[in-house]
Coordinates of N, CA and C in Angstrom, one line a residue:
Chain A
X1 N -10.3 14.9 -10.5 CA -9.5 15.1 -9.3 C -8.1 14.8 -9.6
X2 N -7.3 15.3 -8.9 CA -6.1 15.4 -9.0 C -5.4 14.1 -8.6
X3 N -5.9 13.7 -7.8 CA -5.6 12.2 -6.8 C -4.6 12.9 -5.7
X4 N -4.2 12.0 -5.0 CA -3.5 12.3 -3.5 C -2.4 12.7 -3.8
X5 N -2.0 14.0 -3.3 CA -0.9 14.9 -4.0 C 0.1 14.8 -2.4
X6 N 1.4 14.6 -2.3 CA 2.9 14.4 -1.3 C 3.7 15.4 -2.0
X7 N 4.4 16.4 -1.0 CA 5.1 17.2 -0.8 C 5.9 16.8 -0.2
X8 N 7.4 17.0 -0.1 CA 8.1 16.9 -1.5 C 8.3 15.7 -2.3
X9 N 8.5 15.5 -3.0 CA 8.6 14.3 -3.7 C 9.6 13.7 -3.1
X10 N 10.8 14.4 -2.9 CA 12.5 14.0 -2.5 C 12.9 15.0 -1.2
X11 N 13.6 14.2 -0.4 CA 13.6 15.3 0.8 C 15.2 14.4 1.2
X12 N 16.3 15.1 1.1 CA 17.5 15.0 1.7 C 18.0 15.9 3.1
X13 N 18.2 15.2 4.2 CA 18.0 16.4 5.4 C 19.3 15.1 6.2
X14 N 20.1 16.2 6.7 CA 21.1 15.9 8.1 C 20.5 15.0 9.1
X15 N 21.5 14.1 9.9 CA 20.9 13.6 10.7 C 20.2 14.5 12.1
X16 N 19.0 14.1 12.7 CA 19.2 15.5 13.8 C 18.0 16.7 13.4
X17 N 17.6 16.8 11.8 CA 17.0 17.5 11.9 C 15.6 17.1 11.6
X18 N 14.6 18.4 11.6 CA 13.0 17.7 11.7 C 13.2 17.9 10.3
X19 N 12.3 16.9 9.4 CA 11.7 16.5 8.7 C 9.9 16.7 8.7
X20 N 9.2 17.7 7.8 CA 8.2 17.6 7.4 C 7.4 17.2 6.5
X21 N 6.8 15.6 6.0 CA 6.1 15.3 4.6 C 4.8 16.5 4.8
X22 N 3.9 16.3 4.0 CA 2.9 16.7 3.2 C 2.1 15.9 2.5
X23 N 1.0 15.9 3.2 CA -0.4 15.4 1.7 C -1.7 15.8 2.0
X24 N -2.1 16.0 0.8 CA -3.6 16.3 0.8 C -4.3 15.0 0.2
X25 N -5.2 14.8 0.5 CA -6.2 13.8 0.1 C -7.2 13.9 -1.2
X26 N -7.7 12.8 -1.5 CA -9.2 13.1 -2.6 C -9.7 14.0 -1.8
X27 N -10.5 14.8 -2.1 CA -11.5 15.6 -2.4 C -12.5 14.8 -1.8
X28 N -13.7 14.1 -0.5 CA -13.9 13.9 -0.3 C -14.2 12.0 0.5
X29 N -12.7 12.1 0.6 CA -11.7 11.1 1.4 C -12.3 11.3 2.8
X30 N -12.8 10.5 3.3 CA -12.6 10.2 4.9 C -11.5 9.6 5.3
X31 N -11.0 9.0 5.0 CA -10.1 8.1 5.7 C -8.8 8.7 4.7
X32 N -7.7 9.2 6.0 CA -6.7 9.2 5.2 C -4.7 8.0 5.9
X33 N -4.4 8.0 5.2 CA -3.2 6.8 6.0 C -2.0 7.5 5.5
X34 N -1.2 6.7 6.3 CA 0.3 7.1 6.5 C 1.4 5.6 6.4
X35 N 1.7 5.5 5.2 CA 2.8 3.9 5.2 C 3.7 4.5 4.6
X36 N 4.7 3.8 5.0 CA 6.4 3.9 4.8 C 6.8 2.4 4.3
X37 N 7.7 2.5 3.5 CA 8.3 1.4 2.4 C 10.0 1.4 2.4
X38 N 10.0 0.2 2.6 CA 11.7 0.0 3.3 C 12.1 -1.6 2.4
X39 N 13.0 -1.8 2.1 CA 13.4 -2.8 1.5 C 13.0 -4.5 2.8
X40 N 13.7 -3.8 4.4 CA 13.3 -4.9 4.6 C 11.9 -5.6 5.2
X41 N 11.1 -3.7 5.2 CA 9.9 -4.2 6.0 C 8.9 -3.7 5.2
X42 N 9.3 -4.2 3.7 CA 8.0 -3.6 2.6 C 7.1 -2.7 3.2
X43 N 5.7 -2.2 2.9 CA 4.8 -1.5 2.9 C 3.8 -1.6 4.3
X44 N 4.4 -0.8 5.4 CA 4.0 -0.7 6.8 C 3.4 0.2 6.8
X45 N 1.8 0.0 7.7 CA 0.7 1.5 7.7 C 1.3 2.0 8.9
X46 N 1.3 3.4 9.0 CA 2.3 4.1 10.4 C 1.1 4.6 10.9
X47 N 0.1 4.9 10.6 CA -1.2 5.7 11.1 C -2.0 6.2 10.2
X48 N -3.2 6.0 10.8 CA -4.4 6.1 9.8 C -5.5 7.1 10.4
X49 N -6.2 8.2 9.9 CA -7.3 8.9 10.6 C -8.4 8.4 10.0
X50 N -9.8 8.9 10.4 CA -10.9 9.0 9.8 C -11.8 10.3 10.5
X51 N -12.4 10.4 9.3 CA -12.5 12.7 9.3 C -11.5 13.2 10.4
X52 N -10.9 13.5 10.3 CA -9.3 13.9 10.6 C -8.7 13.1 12.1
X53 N -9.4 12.2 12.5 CA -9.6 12.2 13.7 C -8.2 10.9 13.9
X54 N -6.9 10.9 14.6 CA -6.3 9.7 14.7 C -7.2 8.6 15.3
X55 N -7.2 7.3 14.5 CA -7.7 6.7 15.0 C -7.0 4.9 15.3
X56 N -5.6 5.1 14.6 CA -4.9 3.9 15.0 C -3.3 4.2 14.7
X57 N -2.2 4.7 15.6 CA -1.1 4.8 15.6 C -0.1 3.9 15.8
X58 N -0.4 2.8 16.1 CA 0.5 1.8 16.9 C 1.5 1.3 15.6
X59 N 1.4 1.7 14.3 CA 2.8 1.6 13.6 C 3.8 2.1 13.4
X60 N 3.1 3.5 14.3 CA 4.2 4.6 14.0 C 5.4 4.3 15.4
X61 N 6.7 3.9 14.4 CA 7.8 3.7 14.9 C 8.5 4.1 16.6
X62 N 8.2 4.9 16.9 CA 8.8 5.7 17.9 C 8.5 6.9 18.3
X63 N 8.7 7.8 19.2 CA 8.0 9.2 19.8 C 8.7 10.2 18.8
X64 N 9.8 10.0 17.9 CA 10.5 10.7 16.7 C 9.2 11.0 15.6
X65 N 7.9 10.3 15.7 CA 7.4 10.5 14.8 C 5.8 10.7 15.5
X66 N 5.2 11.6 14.9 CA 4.4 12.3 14.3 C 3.7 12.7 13.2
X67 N 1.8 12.3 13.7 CA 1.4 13.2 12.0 C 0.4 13.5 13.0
X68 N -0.6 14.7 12.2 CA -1.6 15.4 12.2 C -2.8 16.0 10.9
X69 N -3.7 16.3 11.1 CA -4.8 16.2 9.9 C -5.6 17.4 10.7
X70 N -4.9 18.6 10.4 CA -6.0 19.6 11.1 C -7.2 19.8 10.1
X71 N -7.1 19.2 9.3 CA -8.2 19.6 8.4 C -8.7 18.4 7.7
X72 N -9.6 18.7 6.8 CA -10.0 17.4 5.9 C -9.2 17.5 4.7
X73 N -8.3 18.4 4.1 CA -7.7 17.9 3.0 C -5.8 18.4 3.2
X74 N -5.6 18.0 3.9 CA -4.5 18.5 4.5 C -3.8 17.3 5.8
X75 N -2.9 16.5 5.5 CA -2.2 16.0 6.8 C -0.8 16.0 6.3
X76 N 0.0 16.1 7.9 CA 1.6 15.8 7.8 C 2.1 15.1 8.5
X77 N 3.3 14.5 8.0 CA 4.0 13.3 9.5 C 5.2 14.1 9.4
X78 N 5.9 14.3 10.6 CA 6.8 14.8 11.2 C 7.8 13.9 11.8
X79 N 8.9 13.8 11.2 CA 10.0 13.3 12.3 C 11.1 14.5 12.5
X80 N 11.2 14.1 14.0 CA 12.2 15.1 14.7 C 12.7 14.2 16.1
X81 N 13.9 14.1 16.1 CA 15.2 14.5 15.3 C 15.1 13.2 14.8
X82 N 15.3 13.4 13.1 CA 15.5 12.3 11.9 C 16.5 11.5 12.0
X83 N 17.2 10.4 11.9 CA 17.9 9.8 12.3 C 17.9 8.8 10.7
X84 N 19.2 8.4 10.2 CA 19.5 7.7 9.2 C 18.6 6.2 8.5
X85 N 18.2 5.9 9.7 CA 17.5 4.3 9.7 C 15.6 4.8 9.2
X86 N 15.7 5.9 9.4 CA 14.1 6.9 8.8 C 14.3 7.1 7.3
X87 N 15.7 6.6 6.5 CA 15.4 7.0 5.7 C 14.4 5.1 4.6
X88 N 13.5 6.0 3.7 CA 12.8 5.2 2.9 C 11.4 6.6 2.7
X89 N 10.6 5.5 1.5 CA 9.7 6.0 0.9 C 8.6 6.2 1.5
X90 N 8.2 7.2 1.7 CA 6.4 7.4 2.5 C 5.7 7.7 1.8
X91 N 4.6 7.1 1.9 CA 3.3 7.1 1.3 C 1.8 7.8 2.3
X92 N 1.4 8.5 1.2 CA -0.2 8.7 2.1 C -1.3 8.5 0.8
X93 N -1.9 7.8 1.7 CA -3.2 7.4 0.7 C -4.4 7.5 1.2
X94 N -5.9 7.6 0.6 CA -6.7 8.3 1.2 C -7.8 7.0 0.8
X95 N -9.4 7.3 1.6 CA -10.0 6.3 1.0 C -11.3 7.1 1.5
X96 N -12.4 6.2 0.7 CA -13.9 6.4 1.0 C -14.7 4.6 1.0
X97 N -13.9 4.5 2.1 CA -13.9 3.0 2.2 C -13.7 2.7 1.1
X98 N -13.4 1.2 0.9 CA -12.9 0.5 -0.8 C -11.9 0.4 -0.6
X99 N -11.3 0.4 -1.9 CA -9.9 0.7 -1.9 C -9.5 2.0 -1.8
X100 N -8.0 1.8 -1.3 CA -7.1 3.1 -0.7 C -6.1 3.6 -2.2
X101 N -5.9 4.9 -2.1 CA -5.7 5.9 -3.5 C -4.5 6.2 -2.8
X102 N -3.3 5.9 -3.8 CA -1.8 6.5 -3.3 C -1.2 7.6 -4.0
X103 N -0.5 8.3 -3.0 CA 0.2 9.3 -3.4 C 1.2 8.9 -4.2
X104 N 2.3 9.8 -4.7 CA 3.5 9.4 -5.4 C 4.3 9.1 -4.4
X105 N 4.5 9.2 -3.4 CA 5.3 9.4 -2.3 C 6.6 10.4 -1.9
X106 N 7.2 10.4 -1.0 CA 8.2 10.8 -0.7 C 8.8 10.2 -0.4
X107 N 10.4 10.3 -1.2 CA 11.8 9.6 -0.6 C 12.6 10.3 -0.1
X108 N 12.3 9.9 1.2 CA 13.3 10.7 2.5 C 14.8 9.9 2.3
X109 N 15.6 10.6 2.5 CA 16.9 10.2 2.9 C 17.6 11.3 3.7
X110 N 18.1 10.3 5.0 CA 19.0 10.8 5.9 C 20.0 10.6 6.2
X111 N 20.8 11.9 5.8 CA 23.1 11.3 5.9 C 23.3 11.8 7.6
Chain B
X1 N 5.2 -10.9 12.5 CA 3.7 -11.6 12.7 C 3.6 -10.9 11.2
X2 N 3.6 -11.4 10.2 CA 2.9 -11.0 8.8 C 2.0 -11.7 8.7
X3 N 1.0 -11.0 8.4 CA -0.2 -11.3 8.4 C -0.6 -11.5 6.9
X4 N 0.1 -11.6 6.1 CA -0.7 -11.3 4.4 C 1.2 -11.6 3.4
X5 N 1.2 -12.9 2.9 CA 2.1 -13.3 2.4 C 2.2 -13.8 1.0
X6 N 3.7 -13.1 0.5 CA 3.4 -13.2 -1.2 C 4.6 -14.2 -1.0
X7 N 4.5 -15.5 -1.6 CA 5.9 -16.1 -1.2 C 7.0 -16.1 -2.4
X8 N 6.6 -15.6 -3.6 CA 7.4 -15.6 -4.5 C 7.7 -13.9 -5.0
X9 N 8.9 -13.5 -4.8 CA 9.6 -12.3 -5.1 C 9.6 -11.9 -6.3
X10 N 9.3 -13.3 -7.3 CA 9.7 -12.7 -8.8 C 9.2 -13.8 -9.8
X11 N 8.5 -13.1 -10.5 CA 7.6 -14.3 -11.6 C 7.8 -13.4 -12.8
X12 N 8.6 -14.5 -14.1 CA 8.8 -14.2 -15.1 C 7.9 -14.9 -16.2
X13 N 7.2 -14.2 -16.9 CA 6.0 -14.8 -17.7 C 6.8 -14.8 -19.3
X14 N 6.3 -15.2 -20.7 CA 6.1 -15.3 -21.7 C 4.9 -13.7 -22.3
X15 N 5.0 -13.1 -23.0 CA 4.3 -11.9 -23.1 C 3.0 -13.3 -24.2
X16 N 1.5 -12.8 -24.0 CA 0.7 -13.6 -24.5 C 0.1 -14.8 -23.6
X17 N 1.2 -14.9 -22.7 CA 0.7 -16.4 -21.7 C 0.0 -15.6 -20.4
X18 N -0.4 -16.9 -19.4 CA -1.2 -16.4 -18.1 C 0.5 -15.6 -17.2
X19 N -0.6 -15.1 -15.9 CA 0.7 -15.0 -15.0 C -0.3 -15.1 -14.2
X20 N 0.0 -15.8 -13.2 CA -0.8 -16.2 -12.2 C 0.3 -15.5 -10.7
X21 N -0.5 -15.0 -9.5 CA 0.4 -14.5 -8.8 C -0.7 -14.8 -7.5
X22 N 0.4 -15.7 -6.2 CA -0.3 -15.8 -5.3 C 0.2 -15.1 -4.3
X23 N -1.1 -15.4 -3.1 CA -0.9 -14.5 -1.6 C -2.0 -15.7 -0.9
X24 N -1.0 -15.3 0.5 CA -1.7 -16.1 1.7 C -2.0 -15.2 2.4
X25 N -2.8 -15.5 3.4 CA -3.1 -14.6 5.1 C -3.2 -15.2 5.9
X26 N -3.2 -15.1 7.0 CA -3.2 -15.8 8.2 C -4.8 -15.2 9.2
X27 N -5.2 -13.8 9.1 CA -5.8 -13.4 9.8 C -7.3 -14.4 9.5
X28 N -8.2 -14.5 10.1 CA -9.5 -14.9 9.5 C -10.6 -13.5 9.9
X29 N -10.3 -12.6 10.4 CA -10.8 -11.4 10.3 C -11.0 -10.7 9.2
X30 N -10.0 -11.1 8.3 CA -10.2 -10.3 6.7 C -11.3 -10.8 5.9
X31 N -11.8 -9.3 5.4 CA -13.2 -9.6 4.7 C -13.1 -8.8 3.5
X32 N -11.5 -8.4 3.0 CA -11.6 -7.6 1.8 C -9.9 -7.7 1.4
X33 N -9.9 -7.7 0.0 CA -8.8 -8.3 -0.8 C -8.8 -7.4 -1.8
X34 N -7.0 -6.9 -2.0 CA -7.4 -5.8 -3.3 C -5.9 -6.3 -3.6
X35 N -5.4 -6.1 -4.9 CA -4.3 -6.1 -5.5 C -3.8 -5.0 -6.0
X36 N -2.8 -4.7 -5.8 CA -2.4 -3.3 -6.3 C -1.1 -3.3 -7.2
X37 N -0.7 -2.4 -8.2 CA 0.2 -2.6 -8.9 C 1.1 -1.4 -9.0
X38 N 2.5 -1.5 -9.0 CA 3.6 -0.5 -8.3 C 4.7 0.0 -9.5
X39 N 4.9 0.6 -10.2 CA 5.8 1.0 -11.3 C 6.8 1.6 -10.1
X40 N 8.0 1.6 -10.2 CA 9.2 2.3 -9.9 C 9.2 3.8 -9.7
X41 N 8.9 4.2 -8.2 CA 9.1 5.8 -8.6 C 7.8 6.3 -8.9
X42 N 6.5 5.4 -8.6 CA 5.2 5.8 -8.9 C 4.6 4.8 -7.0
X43 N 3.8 5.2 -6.5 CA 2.8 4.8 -6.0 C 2.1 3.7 -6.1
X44 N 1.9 2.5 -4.7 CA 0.9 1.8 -5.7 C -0.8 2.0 -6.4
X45 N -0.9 1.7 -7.8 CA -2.0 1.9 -8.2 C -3.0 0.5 -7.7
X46 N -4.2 1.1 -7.2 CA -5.0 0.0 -7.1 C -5.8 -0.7 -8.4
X47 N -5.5 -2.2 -8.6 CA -6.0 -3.1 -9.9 C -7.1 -3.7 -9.6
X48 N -7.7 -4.2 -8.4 CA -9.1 -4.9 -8.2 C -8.9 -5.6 -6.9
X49 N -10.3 -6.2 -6.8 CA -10.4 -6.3 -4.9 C -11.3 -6.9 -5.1
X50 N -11.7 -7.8 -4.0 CA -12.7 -9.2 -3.7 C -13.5 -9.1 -2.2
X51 N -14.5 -8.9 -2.2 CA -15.0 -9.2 -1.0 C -15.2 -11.1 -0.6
X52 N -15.0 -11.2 0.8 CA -15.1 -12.2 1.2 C -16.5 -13.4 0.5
X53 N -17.2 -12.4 0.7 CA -18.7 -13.1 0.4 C -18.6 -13.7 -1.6
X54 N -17.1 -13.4 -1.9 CA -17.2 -13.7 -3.5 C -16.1 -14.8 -3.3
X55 N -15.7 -16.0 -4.6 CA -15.3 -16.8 -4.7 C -14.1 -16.0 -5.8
X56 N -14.8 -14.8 -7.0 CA -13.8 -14.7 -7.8 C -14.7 -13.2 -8.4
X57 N -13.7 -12.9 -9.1 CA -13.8 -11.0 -9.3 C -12.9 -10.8 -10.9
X58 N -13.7 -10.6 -11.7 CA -13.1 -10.4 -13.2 C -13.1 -8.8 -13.7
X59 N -12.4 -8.5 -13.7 CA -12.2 -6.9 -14.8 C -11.1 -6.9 -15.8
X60 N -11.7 -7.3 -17.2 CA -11.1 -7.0 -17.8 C -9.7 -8.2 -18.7
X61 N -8.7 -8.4 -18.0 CA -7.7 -9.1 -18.3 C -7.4 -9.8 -16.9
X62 N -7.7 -9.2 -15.9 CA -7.7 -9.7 -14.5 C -8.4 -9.7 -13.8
X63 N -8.2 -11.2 -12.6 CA -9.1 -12.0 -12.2 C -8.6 -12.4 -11.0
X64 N -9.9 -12.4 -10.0 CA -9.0 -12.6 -8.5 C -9.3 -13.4 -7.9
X65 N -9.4 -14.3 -7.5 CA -9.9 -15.7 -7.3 C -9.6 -15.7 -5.3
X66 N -10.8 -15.9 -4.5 CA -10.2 -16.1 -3.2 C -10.8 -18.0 -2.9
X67 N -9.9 -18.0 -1.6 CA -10.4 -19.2 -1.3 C -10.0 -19.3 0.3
X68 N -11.5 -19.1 0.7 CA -11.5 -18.8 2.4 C -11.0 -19.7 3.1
X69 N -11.4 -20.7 2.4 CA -11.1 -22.3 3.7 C -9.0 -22.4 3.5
X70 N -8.4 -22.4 2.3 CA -7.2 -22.0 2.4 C -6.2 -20.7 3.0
X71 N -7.3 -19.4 2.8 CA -6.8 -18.3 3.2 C -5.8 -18.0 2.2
X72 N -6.2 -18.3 0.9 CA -5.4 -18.3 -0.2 C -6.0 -17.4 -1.3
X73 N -5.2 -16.2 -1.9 CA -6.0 -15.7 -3.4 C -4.8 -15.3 -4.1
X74 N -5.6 -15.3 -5.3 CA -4.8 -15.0 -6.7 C -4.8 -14.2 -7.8
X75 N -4.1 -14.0 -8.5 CA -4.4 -12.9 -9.4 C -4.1 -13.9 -10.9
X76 N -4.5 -13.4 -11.5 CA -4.1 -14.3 -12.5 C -4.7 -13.0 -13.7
X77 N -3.3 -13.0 -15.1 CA -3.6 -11.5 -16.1 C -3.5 -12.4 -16.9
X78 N -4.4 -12.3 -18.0 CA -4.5 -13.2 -19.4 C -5.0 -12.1 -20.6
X79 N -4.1 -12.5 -21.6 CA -2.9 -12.2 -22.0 C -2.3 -11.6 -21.3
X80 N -1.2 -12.0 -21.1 CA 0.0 -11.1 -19.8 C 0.9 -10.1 -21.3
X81 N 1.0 -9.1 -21.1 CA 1.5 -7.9 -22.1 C 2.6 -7.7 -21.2
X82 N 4.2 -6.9 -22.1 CA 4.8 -6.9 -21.7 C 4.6 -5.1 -20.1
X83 N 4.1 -4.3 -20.7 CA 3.4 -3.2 -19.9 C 3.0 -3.5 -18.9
X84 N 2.7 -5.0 -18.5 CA 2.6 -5.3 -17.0 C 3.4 -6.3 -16.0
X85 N 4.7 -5.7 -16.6 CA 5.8 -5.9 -15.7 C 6.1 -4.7 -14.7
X86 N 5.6 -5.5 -13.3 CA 5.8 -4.3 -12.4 C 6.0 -5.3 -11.1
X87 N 5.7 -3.8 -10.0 CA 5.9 -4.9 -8.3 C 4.1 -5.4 -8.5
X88 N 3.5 -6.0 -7.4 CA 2.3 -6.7 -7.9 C 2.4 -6.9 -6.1
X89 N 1.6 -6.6 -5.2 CA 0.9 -6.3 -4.1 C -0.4 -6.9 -3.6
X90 N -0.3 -7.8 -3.0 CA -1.3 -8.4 -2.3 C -1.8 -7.3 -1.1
X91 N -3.2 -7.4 -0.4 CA -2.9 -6.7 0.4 C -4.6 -6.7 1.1
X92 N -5.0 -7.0 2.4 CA -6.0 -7.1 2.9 C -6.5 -5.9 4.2
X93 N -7.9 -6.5 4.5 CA -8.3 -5.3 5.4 C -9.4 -6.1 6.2
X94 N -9.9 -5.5 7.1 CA -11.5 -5.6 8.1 C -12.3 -4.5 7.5
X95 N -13.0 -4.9 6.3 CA -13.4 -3.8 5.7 C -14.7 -2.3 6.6
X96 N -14.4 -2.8 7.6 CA -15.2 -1.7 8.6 C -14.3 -1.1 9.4
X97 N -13.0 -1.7 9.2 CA -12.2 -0.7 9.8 C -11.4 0.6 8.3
X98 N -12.4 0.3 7.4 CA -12.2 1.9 6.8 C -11.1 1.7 5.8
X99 N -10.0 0.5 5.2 CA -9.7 0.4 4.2 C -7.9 0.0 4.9
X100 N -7.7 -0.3 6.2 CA -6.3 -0.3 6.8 C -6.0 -1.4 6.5
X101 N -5.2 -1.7 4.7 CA -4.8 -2.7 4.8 C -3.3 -2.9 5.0
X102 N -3.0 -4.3 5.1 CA -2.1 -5.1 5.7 C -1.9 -5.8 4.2
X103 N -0.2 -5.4 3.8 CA 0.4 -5.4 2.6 C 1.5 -7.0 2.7
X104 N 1.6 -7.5 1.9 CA 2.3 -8.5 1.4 C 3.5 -8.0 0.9
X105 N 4.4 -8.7 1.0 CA 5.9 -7.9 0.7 C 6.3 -7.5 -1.4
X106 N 4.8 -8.3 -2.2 CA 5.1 -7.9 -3.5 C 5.9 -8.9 -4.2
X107 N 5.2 -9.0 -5.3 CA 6.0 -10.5 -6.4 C 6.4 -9.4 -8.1
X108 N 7.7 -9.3 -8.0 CA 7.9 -8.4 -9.4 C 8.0 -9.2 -10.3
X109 N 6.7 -9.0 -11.4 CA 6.6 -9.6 -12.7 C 7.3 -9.4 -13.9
X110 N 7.7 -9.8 -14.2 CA 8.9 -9.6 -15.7 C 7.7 -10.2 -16.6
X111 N 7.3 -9.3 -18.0 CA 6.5 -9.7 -19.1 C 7.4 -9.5 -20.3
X112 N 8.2 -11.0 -20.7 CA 9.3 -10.6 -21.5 C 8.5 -10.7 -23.4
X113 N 8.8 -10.2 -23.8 CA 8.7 -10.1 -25.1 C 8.4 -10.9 -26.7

């Protein structure tokens, strides 16, 4: 298996505009998550599903953000309209209970 | 409210000696403990994990030691090699809630030469 694959790796976008990450999961992942990595609030989970289903969002920052998991190997988080202080590293990692499998992430930055 | 605390930022070892690397928690809900290890520009990789019901968890060069009545565990890498200078991630869960763990801010190890 490939392990937990994030699109794009690097994403530079205007203030204002939407921003779309990307990730697919293991191959047989139930559980997939959503954390963001910031210098001053290290490694925060923003939301987490199980079989695609949201099941705990209360990290996710503000109504600017958004994710979804229409499928089992497929979810995206969405912010719209992006704003400067969104920029840092996201992470999605997947699991089959145990331990949780990370993507490479994406480093958003917003001018 | 952090729930899962690494109190030292930065541990510099001797390449060949132990490195010993601690974390606290606060929750007593937690029933599962994993450490993870972070290269720059990479993801964290998961290194090993402890269920509650264990005192201590060995694979290899690394060893994880909990201790419930403190709410205290450790990592400890013998021989420490210079290759395992990285960020180093404490990080806990309710293991029935499916693997949502609650991260420690990370202790970067320098393995000098």
């Amino acid at each position: 298996d490939a392990g937990v694959i994030q699109s794009p790796r690097h994403e530079v976008t205007e203030m204002g505009q939407e921003v779309t990450l990307r990730c697919k999961p293991i191959s047989g992942h139930d559980y997939l998550f959503w954390y963001r990595q910031t210098m001053m609030r290290g490694l925060e989970l923003l939301i987490y599903f199980n079989n695609n289903v949201p099941i705990d969002d209360s990290g996710m920052p503000e109504d600017r953000f958004s994710a979804k998991m229409p499928n089992a190997s497929f979810s995206t988080l969405k912010i719209q309209p992006s704003e400067p202080r969104d920029s840092a590293v996201y992470f999605c990692a997947s699991s089959a209970r145990g331990p949780a499998f990370f993507g490479q992430g994406t480093r958003l930055t917003v001018v | 409210d952090q729930q899962v605390k690494q109190n030292s930022p930065s541990l510099s070892v001797q390449e060949g000696r132990i490195s010993i690397l601690n974390c606290d928690y606060t929750n007593s809900m937690f029933d599962y403990f994993l450490w993870y290890k972070k290269y720059p520009a990479e993801g964290p990789t998961f290194l090993i994990s402890i269920s509650s019901i264990k005192d201590k968890n060995e694979d290899g060069r690394f060893t994880v030691f909990l201790n419930k009545s403190a709410k205290h565990l450790s990592l400890h890498i013998v021989p420490s090699q210079p290759g395992d200078s990285a960020v180093y991630f404490c990080a806990a869960s309710v293991y029935n809630q499916g693997g949502k763990l609650i991260f420690g801010q990370g202790t970067e190890l320098s393995v000098k030469p």
